Amino acid sequence: MVYKCAHCKHVVELDKEYGGVRCPYCGHRVLVKERPTTIKRVKAI
């Protein structure tokens, strides 16, 4: 999963082997999930 650090704005990629949720660059613990830029369209019923 790709996240962005809320403090230093570095892109951080975490995998399942990595046990913690902490930015490896600054040590901040708040990471924001990167969202795709495309818009998902769903047909209404």
mmCIF file with all atom_site columns, N, CA, C and O in Angstrom:
data_model
loop_
_atom_site.group_PDB
_atom_site.id
_atom_site.type_symbol
_atom_site.label_atom_id
_atom_site.label_alt_id
_atom_site.label_comp_id
_atom_site.label_asym_id
_atom_site.label_entity_id
_atom_site.label_seq_id
_atom_site.pdbx_PDB_ins_code
_atom_site.Cartn_x
_atom_site.Cartn_y
_atom_site.Cartn_z
_atom_site.occupancy
_atom_site.B_iso_or_equiv
_atom_site.pdbx_formal_charge
_atom_site.auth_seq_id
_atom_site.auth_comp_id
_atom_site.auth_asym_id
_atom_site.auth_atom_id
_atom_site.pdbx_PDB_model_num
ATOM 1   N N  . MET A 1 1  ? 0.845   -1.173 0.000   1.00 0.00 ? 1  MET A N  1
ATOM 2   C CA . MET A 1 1  ? 0.000   0.000  0.000   1.00 0.00 ? 1  MET A CA 1
ATOM 3   C C  . MET A 1 1  ? 0.888   1.233  0.000   1.00 0.00 ? 1  MET A C  1
ATOM 4   O O  . MET A 1 1  ? 1.933   1.256  0.621   1.00 0.00 ? 1  MET A O  1
ATOM 5   N N  . VAL A 1 2  ? 0.416   2.260  -0.684  1.00 0.00 ? 2  VAL A N  1
ATOM 6   C CA . VAL A 1 2  ? 1.170   3.501  -0.788  1.00 0.00 ? 2  VAL A CA 1
ATOM 7   C C  . VAL A 1 2  ? 0.502   4.562  0.072   1.00 0.00 ? 2  VAL A C  1
ATOM 8   O O  . VAL A 1 2  ? -0.704  4.779  -0.013  1.00 0.00 ? 2  VAL A O  1
ATOM 9   N N  . TYR A 1 3  ? 1.296   5.194  0.928   1.00 0.00 ? 3  TYR A N  1
ATOM 10  C CA . TYR A 1 3  ? 0.817   6.236  1.819   1.00 0.00 ? 3  TYR A CA 1
ATOM 11  C C  . TYR A 1 3  ? 1.705   7.457  1.678   1.00 0.00 ? 3  TYR A C  1
ATOM 12  O O  . TYR A 1 3  ? 2.822   7.367  1.161   1.00 0.00 ? 3  TYR A O  1
ATOM 13  N N  . LYS A 1 4  ? 1.206   8.596  2.149   1.00 0.00 ? 4  LYS A N  1
ATOM 14  C CA . LYS A 1 4  ? 1.990   9.816  2.185   1.00 0.00 ? 4  LYS A CA 1
ATOM 15  C C  . LYS A 1 4  ? 2.056   10.279 3.626   1.00 0.00 ? 4  LYS A C  1
ATOM 16  O O  . LYS A 1 4  ? 1.048   10.307 4.328   1.00 0.00 ? 4  LYS A O  1
ATOM 17  N N  . CYS A 1 5  ? 3.252   10.631 4.069   1.00 0.00 ? 5  CYS A N  1
ATOM 18  C CA . CYS A 1 5  ? 3.438   11.104 5.435   1.00 0.00 ? 5  CYS A CA 1
ATOM 19  C C  . CYS A 1 5  ? 2.775   12.469 5.577   1.00 0.00 ? 5  CYS A C  1
ATOM 20  O O  . CYS A 1 5  ? 2.942   13.346 4.736   1.00 0.00 ? 5  CYS A O  1
ATOM 21  N N  . ALA A 1 6  ? 2.018   12.658 6.642   1.00 0.00 ? 6  ALA A N  1
ATOM 22  C CA . ALA A 1 6  ? 1.313   13.920 6.863   1.00 0.00 ? 6  ALA A CA 1
ATOM 23  C C  . ALA A 1 6  ? 2.260   15.025 7.313   1.00 0.00 ? 6  ALA A C  1
ATOM 24  O O  . ALA A 1 6  ? 1.931   16.195 7.190   1.00 0.00 ? 6  ALA A O  1
ATOM 25  N N  . HIS A 1 7  ? 3.451   14.670 7.773   1.00 0.00 ? 7  HIS A N  1
ATOM 26  C CA . HIS A 1 7  ? 4.393   15.668 8.287   1.00 0.00 ? 7  HIS A CA 1
ATOM 27  C C  . HIS A 1 7  ? 5.410   16.096 7.227   1.00 0.00 ? 7  HIS A C  1
ATOM 28  O O  . HIS A 1 7  ? 5.522   17.270 6.920   1.00 0.00 ? 7  HIS A O  1
ATOM 29  N N  . CYS A 1 8  ? 6.121   15.131 6.632   1.00 0.00 ? 8  CYS A N  1
ATOM 30  C CA . CYS A 1 8  ? 7.194   15.473 5.692   1.00 0.00 ? 8  CYS A CA 1
ATOM 31  C C  . CYS A 1 8  ? 6.790   15.307 4.232   1.00 0.00 ? 8  CYS A C  1
ATOM 32  O O  . CYS A 1 8  ? 7.565   15.630 3.337   1.00 0.00 ? 8  CYS A O  1
ATOM 33  N N  . LYS A 1 9  ? 5.593   14.771 3.962   1.00 0.00 ? 9  LYS A N  1
ATOM 34  C CA . LYS A 1 9  ? 5.020   14.603 2.625   1.00 0.00 ? 9  LYS A CA 1
ATOM 35  C C  . LYS A 1 9  ? 5.776   13.618 1.735   1.00 0.00 ? 9  LYS A C  1
ATOM 36  O O  . LYS A 1 9  ? 5.593   13.609 0.533   1.00 0.00 ? 9  LYS A O  1
ATOM 37  N N  . HIS A 1 10 ? 6.623   12.760 2.316   1.00 0.00 ? 10 HIS A N  1
ATOM 38  C CA . HIS A 1 10 ? 7.287   11.720 1.539   1.00 0.00 ? 10 HIS A CA 1
ATOM 39  C C  . HIS A 1 10 ? 6.302   10.597 1.244   1.00 0.00 ? 10 HIS A C  1
ATOM 40  O O  . HIS A 1 10 ? 5.422   10.310 2.050   1.00 0.00 ? 10 HIS A O  1
ATOM 41  N N  . VAL A 1 11 ? 6.460   9.960  0.090   1.00 0.00 ? 11 VAL A N  1
ATOM 42  C CA . VAL A 1 11 ? 5.642   8.808  -0.266  1.00 0.00 ? 11 VAL A CA 1
ATOM 43  C C  . VAL A 1 11 ? 6.264   7.578  0.384   1.00 0.00 ? 11 VAL A C  1
ATOM 44  O O  . VAL A 1 11 ? 7.456   7.314  0.218   1.00 0.00 ? 11 VAL A O  1
ATOM 45  N N  . VAL A 1 12 ? 5.451   6.850  1.153   1.00 0.00 ? 12 VAL A N  1
ATOM 46  C CA . VAL A 1 12 ? 5.922   5.693  1.905   1.00 0.00 ? 12 VAL A CA 1
ATOM 47  C C  . VAL A 1 12 ? 5.150   4.474  1.427   1.00 0.00 ? 12 VAL A C  1
ATOM 48  O O  . VAL A 1 12 ? 3.927   4.494  1.362   1.00 0.00 ? 12 VAL A O  1
ATOM 49  N N  . GLU A 1 13 ? 5.877   3.409  1.085   1.00 0.00 ? 13 GLU A N  1
ATOM 50  C CA . GLU A 1 13 ? 5.219   2.171  0.674   1.00 0.00 ? 13 GLU A CA 1
ATOM 51  C C  . GLU A 1 13 ? 5.415   1.140  1.776   1.00 0.00 ? 13 GLU A C  1
ATOM 52  O O  . GLU A 1 13 ? 6.539   0.767  2.098   1.00 0.00 ? 13 GLU A O  1
ATOM 53  N N  . LEU A 1 14 ? 4.311   0.707  2.369   1.00 0.00 ? 14 LEU A N  1
ATOM 54  C CA . LEU A 1 14 ? 4.355   -0.273 3.449   1.00 0.00 ? 14 LEU A CA 1
ATOM 55  C C  . LEU A 1 14 ? 3.909   -1.626 2.917   1.00 0.00 ? 14 LEU A C  1
ATOM 56  O O  . LEU A 1 14 ? 2.970   -1.718 2.128   1.00 0.00 ? 14 LEU A O  1
ATOM 57  N N  . ASP A 1 15 ? 4.570   -2.669 3.371   1.00 0.00 ? 15 ASP A N  1
ATOM 58  C CA . ASP A 1 15 ? 4.159   -4.018 2.996   1.00 0.00 ? 15 ASP A CA 1
ATOM 59  C C  . ASP A 1 15 ? 3.742   -4.778 4.251   1.00 0.00 ? 15 ASP A C  1
ATOM 60  O O  . ASP A 1 15 ? 3.808   -4.265 5.349   1.00 0.00 ? 15 ASP A O  1
ATOM 61  N N  . LYS A 1 16 ? 3.299   -5.994 4.069   1.00 0.00 ? 16 LYS A N  1
ATOM 62  C CA . LYS A 1 16 ? 2.765   -6.764 5.192   1.00 0.00 ? 16 LYS A CA 1
ATOM 63  C C  . LYS A 1 16 ? 3.852   -7.200 6.158   1.00 0.00 ? 16 LYS A C  1
ATOM 64  O O  . LYS A 1 16 ? 3.578   -7.446 7.322   1.00 0.00 ? 16 LYS A O  1
ATOM 65  N N  . GLU A 1 17 ? 5.102   -7.296 5.711   1.00 0.00 ? 17 GLU A N  1
ATOM 66  C CA . GLU A 1 17 ? 6.190   -7.693 6.595   1.00 0.00 ? 17 GLU A CA 1
ATOM 67  C C  . GLU A 1 17 ? 6.565   -6.565 7.552   1.00 0.00 ? 17 GLU A C  1
ATOM 68  O O  . GLU A 1 17 ? 7.103   -6.808 8.626   1.00 0.00 ? 17 GLU A O  1
ATOM 69  N N  . TYR A 1 18 ? 6.304   -5.321 7.160   1.00 0.00 ? 18 TYR A N  1
ATOM 70  C CA . TYR A 1 18 ? 6.628   -4.172 8.007   1.00 0.00 ? 18 TYR A CA 1
ATOM 71  C C  . TYR A 1 18 ? 5.594   -4.095 9.117   1.00 0.00 ? 18 TYR A C  1
ATOM 72  O O  . TYR A 1 18 ? 4.409   -3.940 8.867   1.00 0.00 ? 18 TYR A O  1
ATOM 73  N N  . GLY A 1 19 ? 6.013   -4.211 10.360  1.00 0.00 ? 19 GLY A N  1
ATOM 74  C CA . GLY A 1 19 ? 5.088   -4.333 11.483  1.00 0.00 ? 19 GLY A CA 1
ATOM 75  C C  . GLY A 1 19 ? 4.492   -3.026 11.962  1.00 0.00 ? 19 GLY A C  1
ATOM 76  O O  . GLY A 1 19 ? 3.410   -3.003 12.516  1.00 0.00 ? 19 GLY A O  1
ATOM 77  N N  . GLY A 1 20 ? 5.154   -1.904 11.748  1.00 0.00 ? 20 GLY A N  1
ATOM 78  C CA . GLY A 1 20 ? 4.681   -0.650 12.311  1.00 0.00 ? 20 GLY A CA 1
ATOM 79  C C  . GLY A 1 20 ? 4.104   0.291  11.277  1.00 0.00 ? 20 GLY A C  1
ATOM 80  O O  . GLY A 1 20 ? 4.194   0.069  10.081  1.00 0.00 ? 20 GLY A O  1
ATOM 81  N N  . VAL A 1 21 ? 3.487   1.345  11.778  1.00 0.00 ? 21 VAL A N  1
ATOM 82  C CA . VAL A 1 21 ? 2.976   2.402  10.917  1.00 0.00 ? 21 VAL A CA 1
ATOM 83  C C  . VAL A 1 21 ? 3.695   3.674  11.338  1.00 0.00 ? 21 VAL A C  1
ATOM 84  O O  . VAL A 1 21 ? 3.248   4.402  12.215  1.00 0.00 ? 21 VAL A O  1
ATOM 85  N N  . ARG A 1 22 ? 4.836   3.906  10.723  1.00 0.00 ? 22 ARG A N  1
ATOM 86  C CA . ARG A 1 22 ? 5.661   5.053  11.061  1.00 0.00 ? 22 ARG A CA 1
ATOM 87  C C  . ARG A 1 22 ? 6.467   5.425  9.822   1.00 0.00 ? 22 ARG A C  1
ATOM 88  O O  . ARG A 1 22 ? 6.945   4.559  9.106   1.00 0.00 ? 22 ARG A O  1
ATOM 89  N N  . CYS A 1 23 ? 6.600   6.715  9.582   1.00 0.00 ? 23 CYS A N  1
ATOM 90  C CA . CYS A 1 23 ? 7.374   7.187  8.433   1.00 0.00 ? 23 CYS A CA 1
ATOM 91  C C  . CYS A 1 23 ? 8.854   6.873  8.660   1.00 0.00 ? 23 CYS A C  1
ATOM 92  O O  . CYS A 1 23 ? 9.412   7.237  9.690   1.00 0.00 ? 23 CYS A O  1
ATOM 93  N N  . PRO A 1 24 ? 9.503   6.197  7.698   1.00 0.00 ? 24 PRO A N  1
ATOM 94  C CA . PRO A 1 24 ? 10.920  5.887  7.882   1.00 0.00 ? 24 PRO A CA 1
ATOM 95  C C  . PRO A 1 24 ? 11.827  7.108  7.733   1.00 0.00 ? 24 PRO A C  1
ATOM 96  O O  . PRO A 1 24 ? 12.984  7.072  8.115   1.00 0.00 ? 24 PRO A O  1
ATOM 97  N N  . TYR A 1 25 ? 11.308  8.215  7.188   1.00 0.00 ? 25 TYR A N  1
ATOM 98  C CA . TYR A 1 25 ? 12.111  9.415  6.971   1.00 0.00 ? 25 TYR A CA 1
ATOM 99  C C  . TYR A 1 25 ? 12.121  10.333 8.190   1.00 0.00 ? 25 TYR A C  1
ATOM 100 O O  . TYR A 1 25 ? 13.166  10.816 8.590   1.00 0.00 ? 25 TYR A O  1
ATOM 101 N N  . CYS A 1 26 ? 10.942  10.596 8.777   1.00 0.00 ? 26 CYS A N  1
ATOM 102 C CA . CYS A 1 26 ? 10.880  11.552 9.892   1.00 0.00 ? 26 CYS A CA 1
ATOM 103 C C  . CYS A 1 26 ? 10.369  10.923 11.195  1.00 0.00 ? 26 CYS A C  1
ATOM 104 O O  . CYS A 1 26 ? 10.445  11.545 12.236  1.00 0.00 ? 26 CYS A O  1
ATOM 105 N N  . GLY A 1 27 ? 9.805   9.708  11.140  1.00 0.00 ? 27 GLY A N  1
ATOM 106 C CA . GLY A 1 27 ? 9.333   9.041  12.345  1.00 0.00 ? 27 GLY A CA 1
ATOM 107 C C  . GLY A 1 27 ? 7.910   9.402  12.740  1.00 0.00 ? 27 GLY A C  1
ATOM 108 O O  . GLY A 1 27 ? 7.410   8.919  13.747  1.00 0.00 ? 27 GLY A O  1
ATOM 109 N N  . HIS A 1 28 ? 7.243   10.232 11.950  1.00 0.00 ? 28 HIS A N  1
ATOM 110 C CA . HIS A 1 28 ? 5.864   10.631 12.252  1.00 0.00 ? 28 HIS A CA 1
ATOM 111 C C  . HIS A 1 28 ? 4.937   9.435  12.085  1.00 0.00 ? 28 HIS A C  1
ATOM 112 O O  . HIS A 1 28 ? 5.158   8.578  11.234  1.00 0.00 ? 28 HIS A O  1
ATOM 113 N N  . ARG A 1 29 ? 3.885   9.374  12.893  1.00 0.00 ? 29 ARG A N  1
ATOM 114 C CA . ARG A 1 29 ? 3.010   8.195  12.883  1.00 0.00 ? 29 ARG A CA 1
ATOM 115 C C  . ARG A 1 29 ? 1.705   8.402  12.134  1.00 0.00 ? 29 ARG A C  1
ATOM 116 O O  . ARG A 1 29 ? 0.868   7.505  12.113  1.00 0.00 ? 29 ARG A O  1
ATOM 117 N N  . VAL A 1 30 ? 1.493   9.553  11.510  1.00 0.00 ? 30 VAL A N  1
ATOM 118 C CA . VAL A 1 30 ? 0.263   9.795  10.763  1.00 0.00 ? 30 VAL A CA 1
ATOM 119 C C  . VAL A 1 30 ? 0.573   9.657  9.272   1.00 0.00 ? 30 VAL A C  1
ATOM 120 O O  . VAL A 1 30 ? 1.321   10.447 8.701   1.00 0.00 ? 30 VAL A O  1
ATOM 121 N N  . LEU A 1 31 ? -0.021  8.634  8.651   1.00 0.00 ? 31 LEU A N  1
ATOM 122 C CA . LEU A 1 31 ? 0.146   8.403  7.220   1.00 0.00 ? 31 LEU A CA 1
ATOM 123 C C  . LEU A 1 31 ? -1.213  8.489  6.550   1.00 0.00 ? 31 LEU A C  1
ATOM 124 O O  . LEU A 1 31 ? -2.204  7.989  7.068   1.00 0.00 ? 31 LEU A O  1
ATOM 125 N N  . VAL A 1 32 ? -1.260  9.130  5.381   1.00 0.00 ? 32 VAL A N  1
ATOM 126 C CA . VAL A 1 32 ? -2.493  9.339  4.642   1.00 0.00 ? 32 VAL A CA 1
ATOM 127 C C  . VAL A 1 32 ? -2.475  8.419  3.433   1.00 0.00 ? 32 VAL A C  1
ATOM 128 O O  . VAL A 1 32 ? -1.493  8.369  2.686   1.00 0.00 ? 32 VAL A O  1
ATOM 129 N N  . LYS A 1 33 ? -3.572  7.674  3.236   1.00 0.00 ? 33 LYS A N  1
ATOM 130 C CA . LYS A 1 33 ? -3.654  6.749  2.118   1.00 0.00 ? 33 LYS A CA 1
ATOM 131 C C  . LYS A 1 33 ? -3.796  7.525  0.813   1.00 0.00 ? 33 LYS A C  1
ATOM 132 O O  . LYS A 1 33 ? -4.618  8.429  0.698   1.00 0.00 ? 33 LYS A O  1
ATOM 133 N N  . GLU A 1 34 ? -2.978  7.165  -0.166  1.00 0.00 ? 34 GLU A N  1
ATOM 134 C CA . GLU A 1 34 ? -3.052  7.795  -1.477  1.00 0.00 ? 34 GLU A CA 1
ATOM 135 C C  . GLU A 1 34 ? -4.258  7.251  -2.233  1.00 0.00 ? 34 GLU A C  1
ATOM 136 O O  . GLU A 1 34 ? -4.457  6.046  -2.321  1.00 0.00 ? 34 GLU A O  1
ATOM 137 N N  . ARG A 1 35 ? -5.038  8.144  -2.768  1.00 0.00 ? 35 ARG A N  1
ATOM 138 C CA . ARG A 1 35 ? -6.228  7.760  -3.538  1.00 0.00 ? 35 ARG A CA 1
ATOM 139 C C  . ARG A 1 35 ? -5.930  7.867  -5.024  1.00 0.00 ? 35 ARG A C  1
ATOM 140 O O  . ARG A 1 35 ? -5.174  8.742  -5.446  1.00 0.00 ? 35 ARG A O  1
ATOM 141 N N  . PRO A 1 36 ? -6.541  7.013  -5.853  1.00 0.00 ? 36 PRO A N  1
ATOM 142 C CA . PRO A 1 36 ? -6.332  7.133  -7.302  1.00 0.00 ? 36 PRO A CA 1
ATOM 143 C C  . PRO A 1 36 ? -6.954  8.414  -7.837  1.00 0.00 ? 36 PRO A C  1
ATOM 144 O O  . PRO A 1 36 ? -7.940  8.923  -7.291  1.00 0.00 ? 36 PRO A O  1
ATOM 145 N N  . THR A 1 37 ? -6.377  8.940  -8.899  1.00 0.00 ? 37 THR A N  1
ATOM 146 C CA . THR A 1 37 ? -6.858  10.203 -9.471  1.00 0.00 ? 37 THR A CA 1
ATOM 147 C C  . THR A 1 37 ? -8.055  9.983  -10.407 1.00 0.00 ? 37 THR A C  1
ATOM 148 O O  . THR A 1 37 ? -8.749  10.950 -10.727 1.00 0.00 ? 37 THR A O  1
ATOM 149 N N  . THR A 1 38 ? -8.312  8.757  -10.828 1.00 0.00 ? 38 THR A N  1
ATOM 150 C CA . THR A 1 38 ? -9.436  8.496  -11.720 1.00 0.00 ? 38 THR A CA 1
ATOM 151 C C  . THR A 1 38 ? -10.741 8.426  -10.928 1.00 0.00 ? 38 THR A C  1
ATOM 152 O O  . THR A 1 38 ? -10.754 8.022  -9.770  1.00 0.00 ? 38 THR A O  1
ATOM 153 N N  . ILE A 1 39 ? -11.828 8.779  -11.587 1.00 0.00 ? 39 ILE A N  1
ATOM 154 C CA . ILE A 1 39 ? -13.142 8.738  -10.970 1.00 0.00 ? 39 ILE A CA 1
ATOM 155 C C  . ILE A 1 39 ? -13.807 7.413  -11.326 1.00 0.00 ? 39 ILE A C  1
ATOM 156 O O  . ILE A 1 39 ? -13.856 7.025  -12.501 1.00 0.00 ? 39 ILE A O  1
ATOM 157 N N  . LYS A 1 40 ? -14.292 6.730  -10.318 1.00 0.00 ? 40 LYS A N  1
ATOM 158 C CA . LYS A 1 40 ? -14.958 5.439  -10.542 1.00 0.00 ? 40 LYS A CA 1
ATOM 159 C C  . LYS A 1 40 ? -16.444 5.693  -10.735 1.00 0.00 ? 40 LYS A C  1
ATOM 160 O O  . LYS A 1 40 ? -17.098 6.293  -9.887  1.00 0.00 ? 40 LYS A O  1
ATOM 161 N N  . ARG A 1 41 ? -16.980 5.250  -11.857 1.00 0.00 ? 41 ARG A N  1
ATOM 162 C CA . ARG A 1 41 ? -18.404 5.424  -12.163 1.00 0.00 ? 41 ARG A CA 1
ATOM 163 C C  . ARG A 1 41 ? -19.123 4.089  -11.975 1.00 0.00 ? 41 ARG A C  1
ATOM 164 O O  . ARG A 1 41 ? -18.684 3.057  -12.491 1.00 0.00 ? 41 ARG A O  1
ATOM 165 N N  . VAL A 1 42 ? -20.248 4.131  -11.268 1.00 0.00 ? 42 VAL A N  1
ATOM 166 C CA . VAL A 1 42 ? -21.060 2.938  -11.033 1.00 0.00 ? 42 VAL A CA 1
ATOM 167 C C  . VAL A 1 42 ? -22.455 3.216  -11.589 1.00 0.00 ? 42 VAL A C  1
ATOM 168 O O  . VAL A 1 42 ? -23.035 4.261  -11.298 1.00 0.00 ? 42 VAL A O  1
ATOM 169 N N  . LYS A 1 43 ? -22.975 2.268  -12.364 1.00 0.00 ? 43 LYS A N  1
ATOM 170 C CA . LYS A 1 43 ? -24.322 2.446  -12.919 1.00 0.00 ? 43 LYS A CA 1
ATOM 171 C C  . LYS A 1 43 ? -25.369 2.308  -11.832 1.00 0.00 ? 43 LYS A C  1
ATOM 172 O O  . LYS A 1 43 ? -25.291 1.418  -10.999 1.00 0.00 ? 43 LYS A O  1
ATOM 173 N N  . ALA A 1 44 ? -26.341 3.196  -11.875 1.00 0.00 ? 44 ALA A N  1
ATOM 174 C CA . ALA A 1 44 ? -27.448 3.131  -10.925 1.00 0.00 ? 44 ALA A CA 1
ATOM 175 C C  . ALA A 1 44 ? -28.460 2.089  -11.418 1.00 0.00 ? 44 ALA A C  1
ATOM 176 O O  . ALA A 1 44 ? -28.641 1.870  -12.604 1.00 0.00 ? 44 ALA A O  1
ATOM 177 N N  . ILE A 1 45 ? -29.139 1.476  -10.502 1.00 0.00 ? 45 ILE A N  1
ATOM 178 C CA . ILE A 1 45 ? -30.129 0.444  -10.868 1.00 0.00 ? 45 ILE A CA 1
ATOM 179 C C  . ILE A 1 45 ? -31.490 1.083  -11.038 1.00 0.00 ? 45 ILE A C  1
ATOM 180 O O  . ILE A 1 45 ? -31.922 1.935  -10.368 1.00 0.00 ? 45 ILE A O  1
#
